[in-house]
């Protein structure tokens, strides 16, 4: 079997007359929504709950189960009052499958008799008696944005294969999120016998699926299967590890009671290329580009501590604005910021696309606000404070040509990513969520932080083109095809034909990403014919 094509990357799209070829799929930004006048600043009361189009939709169109105590997780039923109503309603089939999954999770979760029996079988190395209760165990790995995306991918995989998802608590998972399932925890019990091996599990581990496949030690016809399989789906996975995305190997995995996943990828796009899952995915998500939008809002509810960070900041700085704009900045070039060419890119993008108003540097525009003056609140998230300071100074020093007022805010500036620090992740999660409450979003290429924000918010962001040679790109940004995240390291392989292919052109609803030419993302019907 020739697996070398797994490593092939598709060629970039052909040039379109000298312009960035990706610009062909970008759309013009939609006009600002709604308006609240400056009266909000002159004694009129303001309630953040007024931002929702459907103030009674606390269950998010049926996504959420009503069976939780409100106080245990204030964000679960309170988030609707901080968001505009989503036009992307979950399908009745998805809602039904979520309620069925919750029943399965209750029957098979960490406090159940079947779970305890499955643990005993695992300790003894037996795969006998897995019955109804089979499991996907997710290992806490990589940065927070990656964790949220891979956990979503693992949950959808569990839903497709009728398994129960249990998660490694790691160092801070309990502090970040509420429990998503009623009556039973999603946290892996501390007596799980493989926990002490999580850090060392890798491609050469005896129970690694790719390792067993490489050495012809596993196939779908074998009667005896291991008690667990380790699935290495991280960015450095090899050709044999990627056979996870082949139906034949999925048949072999059906017999294994425990699947343990380590990944830093949003691998959902490749699930859409598997014939055994395709129809079920269509039934679950008739509006295909809303996968993370629905599952993310179902799974990830900020803990009460994080919710306090979010609501206090929103109510203090963002609530009274007529329009909220999120700008997420992540630079990969290194060096101390702010980088001048990135700053120029941000200004060019936001002003060219009429996201932010241009300024009058000659001072000929009147800057006296009236009761009808519109206010734009800009939330900047960056490890560096300099970008927001520069924007703030720009709109302080000069009036806008439109007469609008612009306020610029930044909640934190950590200097560098500190993945292993719980406080850092608390702030990061709060900022992702705050960005998702924007009306318009600008994100950085390749950033999972931005992917999470756009998906939760149901937003198609303007993506800042990745700079090359430390110069400002032209065009500086472009509109995303879809609010779905990008799968950064997909396989390029036809399992049936056993040959390499460009998996970005197999089906119309899975295409190459705007910000990473070899990545894959799911798109909606309006972009399938491009």
XYZ file of C-alpha atoms in Angstrom:
530
model
C 0.000 0.000 0.000
C 1.450 3.344 -1.060
C 0.766 5.848 1.706
C 3.264 8.487 0.634
C 0.505 10.688 -0.743
C -0.643 11.416 2.795
C 2.233 13.879 2.907
C 1.413 15.622 -0.345
C 0.041 19.103 -0.216
C -2.109 20.535 -3.003
C -0.690 23.254 -5.153
C -1.884 26.785 -4.406
C -4.741 27.996 -6.606
C -3.810 29.704 -9.863
C -3.226 33.434 -9.969
C -6.174 35.666 -10.795
C -4.682 38.618 -12.555
C -2.100 39.475 -9.913
C -4.568 39.749 -7.032
C -4.457 37.428 -4.060
C -6.309 34.351 -5.453
C -8.090 33.864 -2.156
C -9.864 37.186 -2.584
C -12.242 35.550 -5.059
C -14.148 33.926 -2.192
C -14.367 36.974 0.035
C -17.650 38.814 0.435
C -18.341 42.409 1.375
C -19.094 42.948 5.044
C -22.741 43.131 5.975
C -24.038 46.486 7.234
C -24.017 47.221 10.968
C -26.909 45.753 12.912
C -29.233 47.845 14.984
C -28.447 51.112 16.663
C -28.563 52.577 20.106
C -28.073 56.300 20.392
C -25.722 58.181 22.647
C -28.696 58.664 24.979
C -27.462 55.535 26.725
C -24.651 57.666 28.077
C -26.885 60.464 29.306
C -28.920 58.871 32.049
C -30.988 56.288 30.169
C -30.716 52.809 31.664
C -29.162 50.026 29.638
C -29.578 46.298 30.041
C -27.175 43.907 28.349
C -30.036 41.438 27.969
C -31.520 43.821 25.407
C -29.069 42.564 22.771
C -30.975 39.368 22.054
C -33.530 39.267 19.233
C -35.387 36.464 21.042
C -35.013 37.085 24.775
C -36.868 33.873 25.649
C -34.554 31.538 23.763
C -32.492 30.447 26.746
C -32.234 26.894 25.346
C -30.623 28.142 22.105
C -33.235 26.738 19.776
C -33.402 23.434 21.643
C -29.655 22.743 21.768
C -29.579 22.816 25.559
C -31.360 20.501 27.930
C -33.590 22.332 30.444
C -32.655 20.000 33.291
C -29.853 21.997 34.941
C -29.840 24.189 38.015
C -29.318 27.783 36.906
C -26.968 28.730 39.718
C -24.519 25.904 39.103
C -23.608 27.426 35.746
C -24.800 30.986 35.204
C -23.607 31.090 31.583
C -25.583 28.076 30.383
C -28.976 29.760 30.375
C -27.675 33.323 30.639
C -25.571 33.503 27.493
C -28.584 34.174 25.230
C -28.975 37.630 26.806
C -25.498 38.661 25.618
C -25.818 37.374 22.060
C -27.858 38.319 19.089
C -30.190 35.532 18.086
C -28.495 33.064 15.748
C -30.165 32.652 12.345
C -28.657 29.158 12.180
C -31.182 26.950 13.946
C -30.124 23.432 14.957
C -31.912 20.660 13.100
C -34.604 18.660 14.869
C -32.484 15.599 14.197
C -29.437 17.082 15.930
C -31.569 18.010 18.944
C -32.975 14.468 19.095
C -29.509 12.908 18.846
C -28.190 15.170 21.614
C -31.011 14.110 23.945
C -30.315 10.449 23.086
C -26.624 10.985 23.726
C -27.387 12.492 27.138
C -29.346 9.348 28.031
C -26.444 7.179 26.917
C -23.989 9.305 28.889
C -26.126 8.933 32.011
C -26.289 5.130 31.609
C -22.582 4.735 30.915
C -20.902 7.651 32.683
C -18.245 7.548 35.426
C -20.728 6.782 38.228
C -22.509 3.965 36.414
C -22.205 0.228 36.892
C -21.271 -0.398 33.212
C -18.424 2.120 33.512
C -17.010 0.402 36.574
C -17.238 -2.958 34.823
C -15.509 -1.520 31.766
C -12.721 -0.183 33.993
C -12.193 -3.641 35.495
C -12.036 -5.146 32.014
C -9.499 -2.507 30.999
C -7.308 -3.260 34.026
C -7.357 -6.941 33.139
C -6.575 -6.249 29.482
C -9.879 -7.718 28.327
C -12.045 -6.417 25.520
C -14.915 -8.750 26.378
C -18.321 -7.447 27.406
C -18.157 -3.938 25.987
C -21.879 -4.127 25.107
C -23.700 -0.815 24.873
C -21.069 1.227 26.683
C -18.035 2.115 24.623
C -15.909 5.174 25.182
C -13.843 7.935 23.605
C -11.298 9.366 26.032
C -9.967 12.820 25.118
C -6.492 13.774 26.361
C -5.951 17.411 27.372
C -3.215 18.521 24.982
C -1.889 21.717 23.386
C -3.185 25.296 23.747
C -6.698 26.213 24.816
C -7.995 27.043 21.327
C -6.731 23.701 20.040
C -8.253 21.911 23.021
C -11.694 23.395 22.404
C -11.579 22.437 18.709
C -10.274 18.907 19.264
C -12.765 18.283 22.057
C -15.565 19.302 19.694
C -14.182 16.956 17.031
C -13.954 14.107 19.542
C -17.521 14.680 20.720
C -18.884 14.579 17.179
C -16.928 11.388 16.552
C -18.408 9.899 19.749
C -21.884 10.923 18.560
C -21.319 9.260 15.167
C -20.036 6.015 16.706
C -22.431 5.806 19.679
C -19.662 6.154 22.221
C -19.488 8.098 25.465
C -17.045 11.019 25.581
C -14.938 11.376 28.734
C -12.278 14.026 29.129
C -8.923 14.199 30.838
C -9.200 16.872 33.511
C -5.697 18.192 32.852
C -4.696 21.117 35.029
C -7.591 23.507 34.518
C -10.529 21.960 32.645
C -12.782 22.031 35.714
C -12.031 25.729 36.271
C -12.810 26.735 32.686
C -16.040 24.966 31.753
C -19.301 23.821 33.273
C -20.468 20.249 32.873
C -22.307 20.034 29.521
C -24.353 16.860 30.128
C -27.159 16.579 32.713
C -27.000 14.082 35.594
C -23.528 12.722 34.856
C -20.016 14.160 34.607
C -17.908 14.207 31.464
C -14.706 14.113 33.547
C -12.722 10.910 33.405
C -12.498 9.324 36.850
C -9.164 9.677 38.600
C -8.790 5.900 38.893
C -8.651 5.428 35.112
C -5.745 2.993 34.731
C -4.079 4.641 31.710
C -4.039 8.214 33.057
C -0.423 8.049 34.198
C 0.586 7.168 30.617
C -1.176 10.078 28.879
C 1.930 12.243 28.637
C 4.046 9.425 27.214
C 1.559 8.014 24.714
C 2.944 8.376 21.207
C 3.314 6.766 17.810
C 5.532 3.976 19.097
C 3.227 3.055 21.994
C 2.201 -0.643 21.898
C -1.527 0.187 21.678
C -1.154 2.976 19.111
C -3.477 2.299 16.173
C -0.909 3.441 13.602
C 1.838 1.331 15.183
C -0.355 -1.791 15.195
C -1.403 -1.146 11.598
C 2.167 -0.650 10.438
C 3.152 -3.989 11.949
C 0.074 -5.838 10.590
C -1.210 -6.473 14.094
C -4.775 -5.244 13.642
C -7.562 -5.554 11.081
C -11.343 -5.700 10.963
C -11.501 -9.506 10.733
C -9.556 -10.273 13.906
C -11.583 -11.743 16.744
C -9.250 -10.622 19.506
C -8.793 -6.907 19.829
C -6.856 -4.828 22.358
C -8.726 -3.479 25.396
C -7.941 0.037 24.197
C -6.518 1.797 21.163
C -4.511 5.005 21.269
C -5.300 7.291 18.312
C -2.490 9.714 17.541
C -4.171 12.505 15.566
C -1.754 15.344 16.361
C -0.126 17.473 13.660
C 2.906 15.138 13.473
C 0.869 11.990 12.814
C 2.204 9.601 10.193
C 0.702 7.785 7.228
C -0.559 4.872 9.297
C -2.048 7.079 12.000
C -4.066 8.838 9.277
C -5.771 5.576 8.356
C -8.147 6.517 11.185
C -10.031 8.361 8.435
C -10.661 5.167 6.444
C -13.917 3.227 6.825
C -12.121 -0.111 6.896
C -10.183 0.895 9.983
C -13.298 2.291 11.609
C -14.852 -1.178 11.335
C -11.926 -2.613 13.304
C -12.298 0.066 15.971
C -15.966 -0.820 16.524
C -14.811 -3.848 18.526
C -12.565 -1.867 20.876
C -14.275 -0.603 24.059
C -11.851 2.254 24.759
C -10.460 4.728 22.208
C -8.001 7.298 23.566
C -7.458 10.385 21.386
C -4.622 12.891 21.444
C -4.995 15.661 18.879
C -4.366 19.345 18.260
C -6.477 19.423 15.070
C -10.080 20.215 14.204
C -10.501 17.009 12.214
C -14.237 17.256 11.451
C -13.785 18.152 7.731
C -12.214 14.753 7.043
C -15.144 12.975 8.748
C -17.287 14.432 5.951
C -15.136 12.563 3.418
C -15.906 9.160 4.978
C -18.839 7.373 3.279
C -19.897 5.640 6.508
C -20.482 8.987 8.259
C -21.596 11.174 5.365
C -25.383 10.699 5.494
C -25.547 10.960 9.263
C -23.581 14.213 9.141
C -25.950 15.597 6.499
C -28.906 14.725 8.749
C -27.292 16.329 11.779
C -26.131 19.462 9.974
C -28.227 20.401 6.950
C -26.618 23.833 7.287
C -23.120 22.415 7.070
C -21.059 25.422 8.052
C -22.728 25.626 11.490
C -21.167 22.471 12.950
C -18.887 24.123 15.482
C -21.433 26.897 16.009
C -23.955 24.364 17.319
C -21.646 21.910 19.075
C -19.494 24.664 20.593
C -22.496 26.408 22.130
C -23.774 23.040 23.369
C -20.511 21.902 24.976
C -18.658 24.971 26.214
C -20.249 27.033 28.949
C -17.871 29.296 30.879
C -17.552 28.452 34.562
C -19.072 30.949 36.988
C -15.627 32.476 37.584
C -14.983 32.966 33.871
C -18.554 34.140 33.297
C -17.943 36.864 35.855
C -14.877 38.012 33.909
C -16.913 38.074 30.700
C -20.010 39.868 31.967
C -18.179 42.461 34.047
C -15.998 43.428 31.095
C -18.857 43.406 28.596
C -21.169 45.484 30.772
C -18.403 47.973 31.637
C -16.932 48.603 28.178
C -18.919 47.051 25.336
C -22.621 46.942 26.178
C -23.548 50.524 25.291
C -22.019 50.502 21.819
C -24.119 50.614 18.668
C -21.694 48.165 17.095
C -19.081 45.884 18.608
C -15.978 45.001 16.612
C -13.542 42.287 17.649
C -9.948 42.311 16.402
C -7.876 39.236 17.262
C -4.160 39.669 16.626
C -1.686 36.794 16.687
C 1.709 37.278 15.036
C 4.035 34.394 14.209
C 7.077 36.409 13.119
C 8.568 36.836 16.575
C 10.241 39.950 17.898
C 8.883 42.646 20.158
C 5.641 44.226 19.064
C 3.814 46.091 17.912
C 5.129 45.276 14.450
C 4.654 48.286 12.173
C 3.661 46.286 9.092
C 1.035 44.403 11.109
C -0.320 47.669 12.491
C -0.534 49.068 8.960
C -2.318 45.885 7.893
C -4.920 46.188 10.665
C -5.679 49.805 9.790
C -5.810 49.072 6.054
C -8.157 46.119 6.564
C -10.562 47.789 8.969
C -10.756 51.075 7.070
C -10.802 49.678 3.524
C -13.638 47.306 4.421
C -15.493 50.069 6.304
C -15.289 48.147 9.569
C -13.780 51.219 11.242
C -14.126 54.783 9.982
C -11.257 56.693 8.461
C -9.929 59.706 10.328
C -9.539 63.335 9.297
C -5.915 64.194 10.023
C -6.493 67.815 8.977
C -9.042 68.414 11.696
C -11.745 69.801 9.392
C -14.481 67.448 10.645
C -16.509 68.487 13.670
C -15.981 66.072 16.539
C -18.781 67.323 18.795
C -20.984 64.326 19.674
C -24.766 64.529 19.604
C -27.443 62.253 20.929
C -27.507 60.490 17.547
C -23.737 59.957 17.317
C -22.957 56.298 16.792
C -20.464 54.532 19.028
C -18.258 51.680 17.864
C -16.567 49.652 20.594
C -13.438 47.794 19.485
C -12.201 44.852 21.547
C -8.593 43.963 20.726
C -7.113 40.679 21.913
C -3.364 40.336 21.644
C -0.428 39.227 23.731
C 0.964 42.721 23.112
C -0.627 45.976 24.265
C 0.888 48.104 21.492
C -1.690 47.423 18.772
C -4.652 48.571 20.832
C -2.672 51.564 22.120
C -1.930 52.643 18.552
C -5.596 52.291 17.544
C -6.686 54.146 20.651
C -4.275 56.994 19.936
C -5.415 57.204 16.316
C -9.057 57.748 17.295
C -8.119 60.069 20.147
C -5.840 62.314 18.101
C -8.133 62.703 15.081
C -11.887 62.890 14.476
C -13.539 60.328 12.240
C -14.765 61.404 8.808
C -18.157 59.848 9.574
C -18.563 61.584 12.916
C -18.725 58.229 14.708
C -17.067 57.714 18.077
C -14.619 54.826 18.447
C -13.640 53.318 21.789
C -10.768 50.807 21.890
C -10.358 48.284 24.700
C -8.071 45.400 25.584
C -8.672 43.148 28.581
C -5.209 41.592 28.981
C -1.731 41.555 27.489
C 0.162 38.514 28.690
C 3.301 39.114 26.616
C 3.644 35.480 25.511
C 1.520 32.349 25.451
C 1.516 30.542 28.796
C -0.462 27.410 28.023
C 0.332 25.618 31.275
C -0.794 28.473 33.548
C -4.449 28.204 34.668
C -4.873 31.985 35.115
C -3.606 32.575 31.570
C -6.184 30.126 30.225
C -8.974 31.709 32.280
C -8.238 35.048 30.623
C -7.871 33.444 27.188
C -11.236 31.697 27.448
C -12.918 34.904 28.624
C -11.433 36.830 25.685
C -12.418 34.208 23.104
C -15.948 34.429 24.413
C -15.960 38.242 24.443
C -14.769 38.246 20.819
C -17.648 35.920 19.937
C -20.089 38.603 21.154
C -18.932 40.964 18.392
C -21.038 42.141 15.478
C -18.018 42.128 13.148
C -14.864 40.113 13.688
C -11.323 40.418 12.328
C -9.013 37.455 13.006
C -5.452 36.363 12.313
C -4.528 33.603 9.874
C -3.913 30.134 11.329
C -5.218 31.086 14.763
C -7.381 28.571 16.631
C -8.147 31.369 19.130
C -9.910 33.207 16.318
C -11.606 30.036 15.043
C -13.244 29.473 18.431
C -14.528 33.058 18.592
C -15.990 33.030 15.070
C -17.665 29.665 15.557
C -19.280 30.482 18.886
C -20.468 33.815 17.526
C -21.708 32.439 14.222
C -19.510 34.976 12.416
C -17.728 34.938 9.084
C -14.663 36.960 10.009
C -12.378 39.129 7.984
C -9.097 37.224 8.045
C -5.794 39.112 8.140
C -3.599 37.609 5.411
C -0.407 36.113 6.817
C 2.420 38.601 6.110
C 5.482 37.479 4.170
C 8.923 39.080 4.281
C 7.712 41.303 7.123
C 5.668 43.502 4.803
C 1.996 44.478 4.791
C 0.037 42.140 2.471
C -2.081 43.518 -0.353
C -4.962 42.957 0.038
C -4.549 43.079 3.833
C -7.518 40.819 4.615
C -10.404 38.921 3.080
C -13.795 37.586 4.112
C -14.031 33.971 5.250
C -16.094 31.531 3.190
C -17.538 29.933 6.271
C -17.606 30.293 10.051
C -16.192 26.782 10.399
C -12.616 26.301 11.717
C -9.828 25.007 9.493
C -8.336 21.516 9.762
C -4.643 22.378 9.568
C -3.169 18.937 8.867
C -5.601 16.798 6.833
C -4.667 13.596 5.003
C -4.561 13.574 1.213
C -5.545 9.994 0.515
C -8.339 8.024 -1.142
C -8.913 5.038 1.151
C -10.898 3.078 -1.442
C -8.549 3.648 -4.379
C -5.485 3.522 -2.110
C -3.835 6.476 -3.780
C -3.098 10.114 -3.091
C -5.706 12.747 -3.979
C -6.457 16.378 -3.298
C -9.082 16.022 -0.577
C -10.049 19.672 -1.013
C -11.872 18.951 -4.291
C -13.580 15.614 -3.560
C -16.936 17.022 -2.417
C -18.325 20.549 -2.858
C -18.807 21.160 0.873
C -15.183 20.493 1.907
C -12.728 23.011 0.472
C -9.276 24.397 1.140
C -9.052 27.076 3.816
C -8.639 30.769 3.063
C -5.753 31.197 5.506
C -3.939 27.884 4.934
C -3.949 26.589 1.375
C -3.426 22.933 2.304
C -5.992 22.928 5.143
C -9.612 21.815 4.846
C -12.830 23.402 6.048
C -16.543 22.753 5.665
C -18.462 25.399 3.719
C -22.129 26.183 3.203
C -24.215 25.884 0.067
C -23.452 29.454 -1.017
C -19.775 28.614 -1.538
C -19.948 25.084 -2.921
C -19.922 26.191 -6.564
C -16.894 28.494 -6.314
